Structure formats: structure tokens, C-alpha cells
mmCIF file of C-alpha atoms in Angstrom:
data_model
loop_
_atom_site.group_PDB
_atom_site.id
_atom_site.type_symbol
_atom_site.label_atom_id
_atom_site.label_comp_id
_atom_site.label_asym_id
_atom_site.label_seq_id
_atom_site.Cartn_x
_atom_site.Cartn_y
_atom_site.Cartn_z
ATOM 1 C CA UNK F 14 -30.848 -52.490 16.713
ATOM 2 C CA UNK F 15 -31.076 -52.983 12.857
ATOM 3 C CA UNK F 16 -28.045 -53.103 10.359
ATOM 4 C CA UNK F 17 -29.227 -50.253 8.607
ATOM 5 C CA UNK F 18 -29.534 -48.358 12.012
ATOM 6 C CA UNK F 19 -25.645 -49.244 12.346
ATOM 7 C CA UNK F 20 -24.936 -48.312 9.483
ATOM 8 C CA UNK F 21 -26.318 -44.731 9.529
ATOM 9 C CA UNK F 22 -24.275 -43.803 12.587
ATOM 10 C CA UNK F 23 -21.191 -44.987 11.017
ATOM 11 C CA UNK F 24 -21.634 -43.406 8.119
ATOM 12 C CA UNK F 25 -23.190 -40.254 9.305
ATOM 13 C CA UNK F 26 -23.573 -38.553 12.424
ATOM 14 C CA UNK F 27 -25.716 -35.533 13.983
ATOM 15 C CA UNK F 28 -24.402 -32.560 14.684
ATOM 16 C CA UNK F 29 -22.211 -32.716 17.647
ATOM 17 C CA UNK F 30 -21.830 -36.550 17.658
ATOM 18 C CA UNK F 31 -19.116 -38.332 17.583
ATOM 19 C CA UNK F 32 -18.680 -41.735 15.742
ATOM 20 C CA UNK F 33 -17.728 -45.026 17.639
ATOM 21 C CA UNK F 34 -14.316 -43.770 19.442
ATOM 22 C CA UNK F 35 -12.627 -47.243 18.319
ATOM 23 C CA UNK F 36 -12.473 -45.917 15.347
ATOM 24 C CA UNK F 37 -10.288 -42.853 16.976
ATOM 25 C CA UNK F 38 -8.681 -45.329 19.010
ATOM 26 C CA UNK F 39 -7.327 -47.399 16.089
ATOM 27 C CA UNK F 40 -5.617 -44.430 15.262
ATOM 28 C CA UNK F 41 -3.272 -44.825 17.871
ATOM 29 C CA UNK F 42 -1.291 -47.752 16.940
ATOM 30 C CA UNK F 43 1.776 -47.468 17.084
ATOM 31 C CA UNK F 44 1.721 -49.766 14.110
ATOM 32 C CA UNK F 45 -0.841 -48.160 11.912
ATOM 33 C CA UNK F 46 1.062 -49.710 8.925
ATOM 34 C CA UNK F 47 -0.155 -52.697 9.401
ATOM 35 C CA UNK F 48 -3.580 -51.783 8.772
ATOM 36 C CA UNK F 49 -2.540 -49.366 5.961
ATOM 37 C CA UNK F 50 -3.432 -46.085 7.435
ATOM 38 C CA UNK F 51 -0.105 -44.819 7.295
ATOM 39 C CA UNK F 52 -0.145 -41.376 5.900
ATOM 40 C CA UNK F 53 -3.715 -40.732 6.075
ATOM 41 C CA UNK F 54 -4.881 -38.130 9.284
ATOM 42 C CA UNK F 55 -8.443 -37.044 7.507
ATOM 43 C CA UNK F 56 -10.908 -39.921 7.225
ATOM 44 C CA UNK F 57 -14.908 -38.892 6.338
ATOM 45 C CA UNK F 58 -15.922 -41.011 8.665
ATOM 46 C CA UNK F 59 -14.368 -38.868 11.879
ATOM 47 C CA UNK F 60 -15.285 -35.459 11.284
ATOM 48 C CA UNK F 61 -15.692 -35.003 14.875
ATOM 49 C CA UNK F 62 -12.819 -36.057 16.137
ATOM 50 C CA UNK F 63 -11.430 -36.101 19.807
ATOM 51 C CA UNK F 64 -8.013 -34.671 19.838
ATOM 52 C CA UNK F 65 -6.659 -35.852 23.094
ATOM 53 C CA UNK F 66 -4.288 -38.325 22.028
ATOM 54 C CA UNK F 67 -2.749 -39.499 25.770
ATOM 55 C CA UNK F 68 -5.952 -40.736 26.719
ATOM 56 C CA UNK F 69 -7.249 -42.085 23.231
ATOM 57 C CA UNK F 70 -3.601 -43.936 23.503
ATOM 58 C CA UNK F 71 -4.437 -45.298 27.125
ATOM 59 C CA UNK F 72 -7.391 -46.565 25.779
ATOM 60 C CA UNK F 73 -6.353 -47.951 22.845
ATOM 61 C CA UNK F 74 -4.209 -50.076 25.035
ATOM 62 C CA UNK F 75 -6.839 -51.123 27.480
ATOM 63 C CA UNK F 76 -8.896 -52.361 24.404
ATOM 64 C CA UNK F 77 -5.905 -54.385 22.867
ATOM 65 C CA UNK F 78 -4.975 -55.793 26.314
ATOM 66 C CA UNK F 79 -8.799 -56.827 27.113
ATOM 67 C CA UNK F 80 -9.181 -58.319 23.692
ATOM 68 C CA UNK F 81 -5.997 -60.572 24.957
ATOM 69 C CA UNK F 82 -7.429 -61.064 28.019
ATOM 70 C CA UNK F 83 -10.308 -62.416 27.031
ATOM 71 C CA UNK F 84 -8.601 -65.251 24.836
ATOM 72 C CA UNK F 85 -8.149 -63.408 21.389
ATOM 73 C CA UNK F 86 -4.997 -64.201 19.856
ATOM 74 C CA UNK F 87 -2.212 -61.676 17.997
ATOM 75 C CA UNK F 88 -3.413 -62.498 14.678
ATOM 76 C CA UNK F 89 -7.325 -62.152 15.804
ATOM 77 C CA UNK F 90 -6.734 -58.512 17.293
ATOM 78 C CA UNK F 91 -4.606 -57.213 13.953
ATOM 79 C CA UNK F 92 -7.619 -58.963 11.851
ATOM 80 C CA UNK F 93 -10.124 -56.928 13.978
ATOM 81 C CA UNK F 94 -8.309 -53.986 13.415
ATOM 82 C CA UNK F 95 -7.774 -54.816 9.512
ATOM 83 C CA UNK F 96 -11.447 -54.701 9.417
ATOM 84 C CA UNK F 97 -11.905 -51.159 11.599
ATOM 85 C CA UNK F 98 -9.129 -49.928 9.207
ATOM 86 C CA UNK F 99 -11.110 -50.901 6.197
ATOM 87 C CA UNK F 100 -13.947 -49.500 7.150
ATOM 88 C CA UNK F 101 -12.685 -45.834 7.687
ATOM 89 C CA UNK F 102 -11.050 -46.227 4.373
ATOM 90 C CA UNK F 103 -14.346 -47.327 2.730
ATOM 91 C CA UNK F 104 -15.723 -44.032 4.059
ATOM 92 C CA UNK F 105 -12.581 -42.080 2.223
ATOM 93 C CA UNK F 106 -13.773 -43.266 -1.345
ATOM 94 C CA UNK F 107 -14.846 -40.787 -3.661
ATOM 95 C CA UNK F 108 -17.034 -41.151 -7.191
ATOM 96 C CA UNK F 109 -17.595 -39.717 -10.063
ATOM 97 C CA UNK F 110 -19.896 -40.374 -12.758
ATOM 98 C CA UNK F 111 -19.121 -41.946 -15.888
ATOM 99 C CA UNK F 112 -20.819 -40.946 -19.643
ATOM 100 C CA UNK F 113 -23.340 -43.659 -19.129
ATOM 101 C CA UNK F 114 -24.154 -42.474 -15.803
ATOM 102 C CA UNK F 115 -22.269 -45.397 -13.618
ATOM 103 C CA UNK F 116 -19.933 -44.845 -10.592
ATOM 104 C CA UNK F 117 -16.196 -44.817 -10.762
ATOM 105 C CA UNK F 118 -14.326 -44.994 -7.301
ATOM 106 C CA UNK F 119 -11.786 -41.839 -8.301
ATOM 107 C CA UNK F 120 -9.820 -42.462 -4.928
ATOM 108 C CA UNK F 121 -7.753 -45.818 -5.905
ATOM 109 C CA UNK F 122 -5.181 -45.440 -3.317
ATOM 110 C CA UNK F 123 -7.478 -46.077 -0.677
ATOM 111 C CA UNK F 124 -9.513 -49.072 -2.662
ATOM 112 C CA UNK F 125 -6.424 -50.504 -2.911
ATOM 113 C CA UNK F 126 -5.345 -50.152 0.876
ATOM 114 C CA UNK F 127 -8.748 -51.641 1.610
ATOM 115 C CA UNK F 128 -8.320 -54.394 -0.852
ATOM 116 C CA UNK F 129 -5.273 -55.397 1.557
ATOM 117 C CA UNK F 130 -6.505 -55.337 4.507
ATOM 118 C CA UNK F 131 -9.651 -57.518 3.336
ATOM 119 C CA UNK F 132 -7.091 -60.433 1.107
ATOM 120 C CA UNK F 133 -9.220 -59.151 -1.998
ATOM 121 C CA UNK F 134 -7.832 -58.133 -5.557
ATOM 122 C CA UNK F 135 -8.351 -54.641 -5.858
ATOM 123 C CA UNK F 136 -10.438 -54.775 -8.997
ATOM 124 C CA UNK F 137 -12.503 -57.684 -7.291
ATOM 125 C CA UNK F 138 -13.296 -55.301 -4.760
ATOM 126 C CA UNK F 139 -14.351 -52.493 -7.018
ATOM 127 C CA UNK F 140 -17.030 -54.685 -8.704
ATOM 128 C CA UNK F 141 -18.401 -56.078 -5.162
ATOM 129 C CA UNK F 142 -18.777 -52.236 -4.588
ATOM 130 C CA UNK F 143 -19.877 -50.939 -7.407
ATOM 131 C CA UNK F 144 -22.287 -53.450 -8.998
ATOM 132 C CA UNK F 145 -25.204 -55.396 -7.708
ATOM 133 C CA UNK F 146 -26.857 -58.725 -8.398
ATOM 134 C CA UNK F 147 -29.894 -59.399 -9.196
ATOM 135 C CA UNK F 148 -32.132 -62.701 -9.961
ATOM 136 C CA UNK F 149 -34.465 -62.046 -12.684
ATOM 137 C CA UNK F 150 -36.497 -65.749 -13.436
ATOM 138 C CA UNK F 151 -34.068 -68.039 -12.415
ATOM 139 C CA UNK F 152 -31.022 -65.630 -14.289
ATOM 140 C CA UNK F 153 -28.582 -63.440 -12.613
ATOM 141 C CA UNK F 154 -28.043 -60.152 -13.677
ATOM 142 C CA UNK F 155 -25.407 -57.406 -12.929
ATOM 143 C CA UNK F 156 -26.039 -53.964 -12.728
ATOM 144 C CA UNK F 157 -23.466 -51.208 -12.361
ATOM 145 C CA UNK F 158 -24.440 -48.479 -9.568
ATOM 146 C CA UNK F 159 -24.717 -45.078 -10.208
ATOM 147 C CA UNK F 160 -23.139 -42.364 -7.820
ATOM 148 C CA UNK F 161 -25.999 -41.918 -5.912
ATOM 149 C CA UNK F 162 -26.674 -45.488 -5.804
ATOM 150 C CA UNK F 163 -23.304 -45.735 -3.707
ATOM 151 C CA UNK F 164 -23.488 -42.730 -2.213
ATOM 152 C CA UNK F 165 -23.702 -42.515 2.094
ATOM 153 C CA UNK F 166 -27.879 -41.169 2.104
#
């Protein structure tokens, strides 16, 4: 299975599909601090949701205990779920366009939760995001993205 295949069904899915549940599962941490989701119950990503949260949380746990089981340590599991985290918050930003027709992430609250969870400076984050690089003879270039440039297709 391609990248791009992966990322097309976690970015969008048909009608009546669900995304990967780990991504529901996450949600039941009892500690969803840690991976700065506190606060947040609507993420883009999980438009169709499951709602039964006993068994989600029974799972959850099973997933957390196998990932111990198997030889992952504390700190390996929380970075895992750092990562799931930041990935549901990538699929919360929102853009707008700017006069010269380049992207502006207007939803800083969750760049900057995702900036955490990844050890990045917020702003450092934003330009990995919202630029690209290109090599033109030898000499690299930096273009700014437009909104549909960054845009989920």
C-alpha cells in the first residue's frame, strides 16, 4: 500500500467509513493532557465517530497493555500517542488566504498543541507546513503554499 493511499484514508473517508479506530481510541486516555487534546471533542479527521465509549475504553487498554507487552517502554507508548495526537490536530487546522494568495494556518491553538507534541517551535512548524523546497540548478528555493496547495484533495 502506497503513502499517498494512507494518506487519503486518513484524511478522508467514504461515506459510511470510519477512520483508523486508534485514533477514537486515543481519545480515551485518561490522560489526554499529555498529548494536548484536552478540551477538544470535534476533530476533522473523525467525522464518523463510534460513540460507545466502554468498549473504545477496553480497547484502548488492550492496545496500551500489548504495546507493553511486547517490550515498548512508558516513554515509547506516550511518544506513539504524541504522534496519533498530532496527527488529529493537523487535520483541525484551518487556512485562509492571504493578499498575495499564500496560506495562513488561522487555527494557532492547535499548531501550537501540535508543535508540543512534535518538540518543534511553533513558527518552525508553520513554515515546514506551509512552504516547500525546491532545487532549481544546484539553488534551493522556498515557495509559500497557497490554500489549495495545503488543502486535504
Amino acid at each position: 500500500m502506497s503513502v499517498s493511499c494512507l494518506r487519503t484514508q486518513v484524511v478522508k473517508q467514504g461515506p459510511g467509513e470510519r477512520n483508523y479506530h486508534i485514533f477514537e481510541l486515543l481519545l480515551q486516555d485518561s490522560n489526554i493532557g499529555q498529548v494536548n487534546l484536552q478540551g477538544l471533542s470535534s476533530f476533522q479527521y473523525l467525522q464518523s465517530r463510534r460513540t460507545d465509549d466502554d468498549n473504545l475504553k477496553a480497547e484502548y487498554n488492550e492496545v496500551v497493555e500489548a504495546l507493553a507487552k511486547v517490550g515498548f517502554s512508558d516513554e515509547e507508548i506516550l511518544d506513539i500517542k504524541r504522534i496519533l495526537a498530532t496527527i488529529l490536530l493537523l487535520g483541525n487546522f484551518e487556512f485562509s488566504d492571504t493578499s498575495s494568495d499564500k496560506a495562513e494556518i488561522t487555527t494557532t491553538d492547535e499548531l501550537g498543541r501540535a508543535a508540543e507534541n512534535l518538540g518543534v517551535d511553533p513558527e518552525n512548524l508553520r513554515i515546514g507546513f506551509m512552504t516547500k523546497r525546491l532545487e532549481v540548478v544546484g539553488q534551493a528555493i522556498i515557495q509559500e503554499l497557497s490554500v489549495q496547495d495545503v488543502s486535504p484533495a
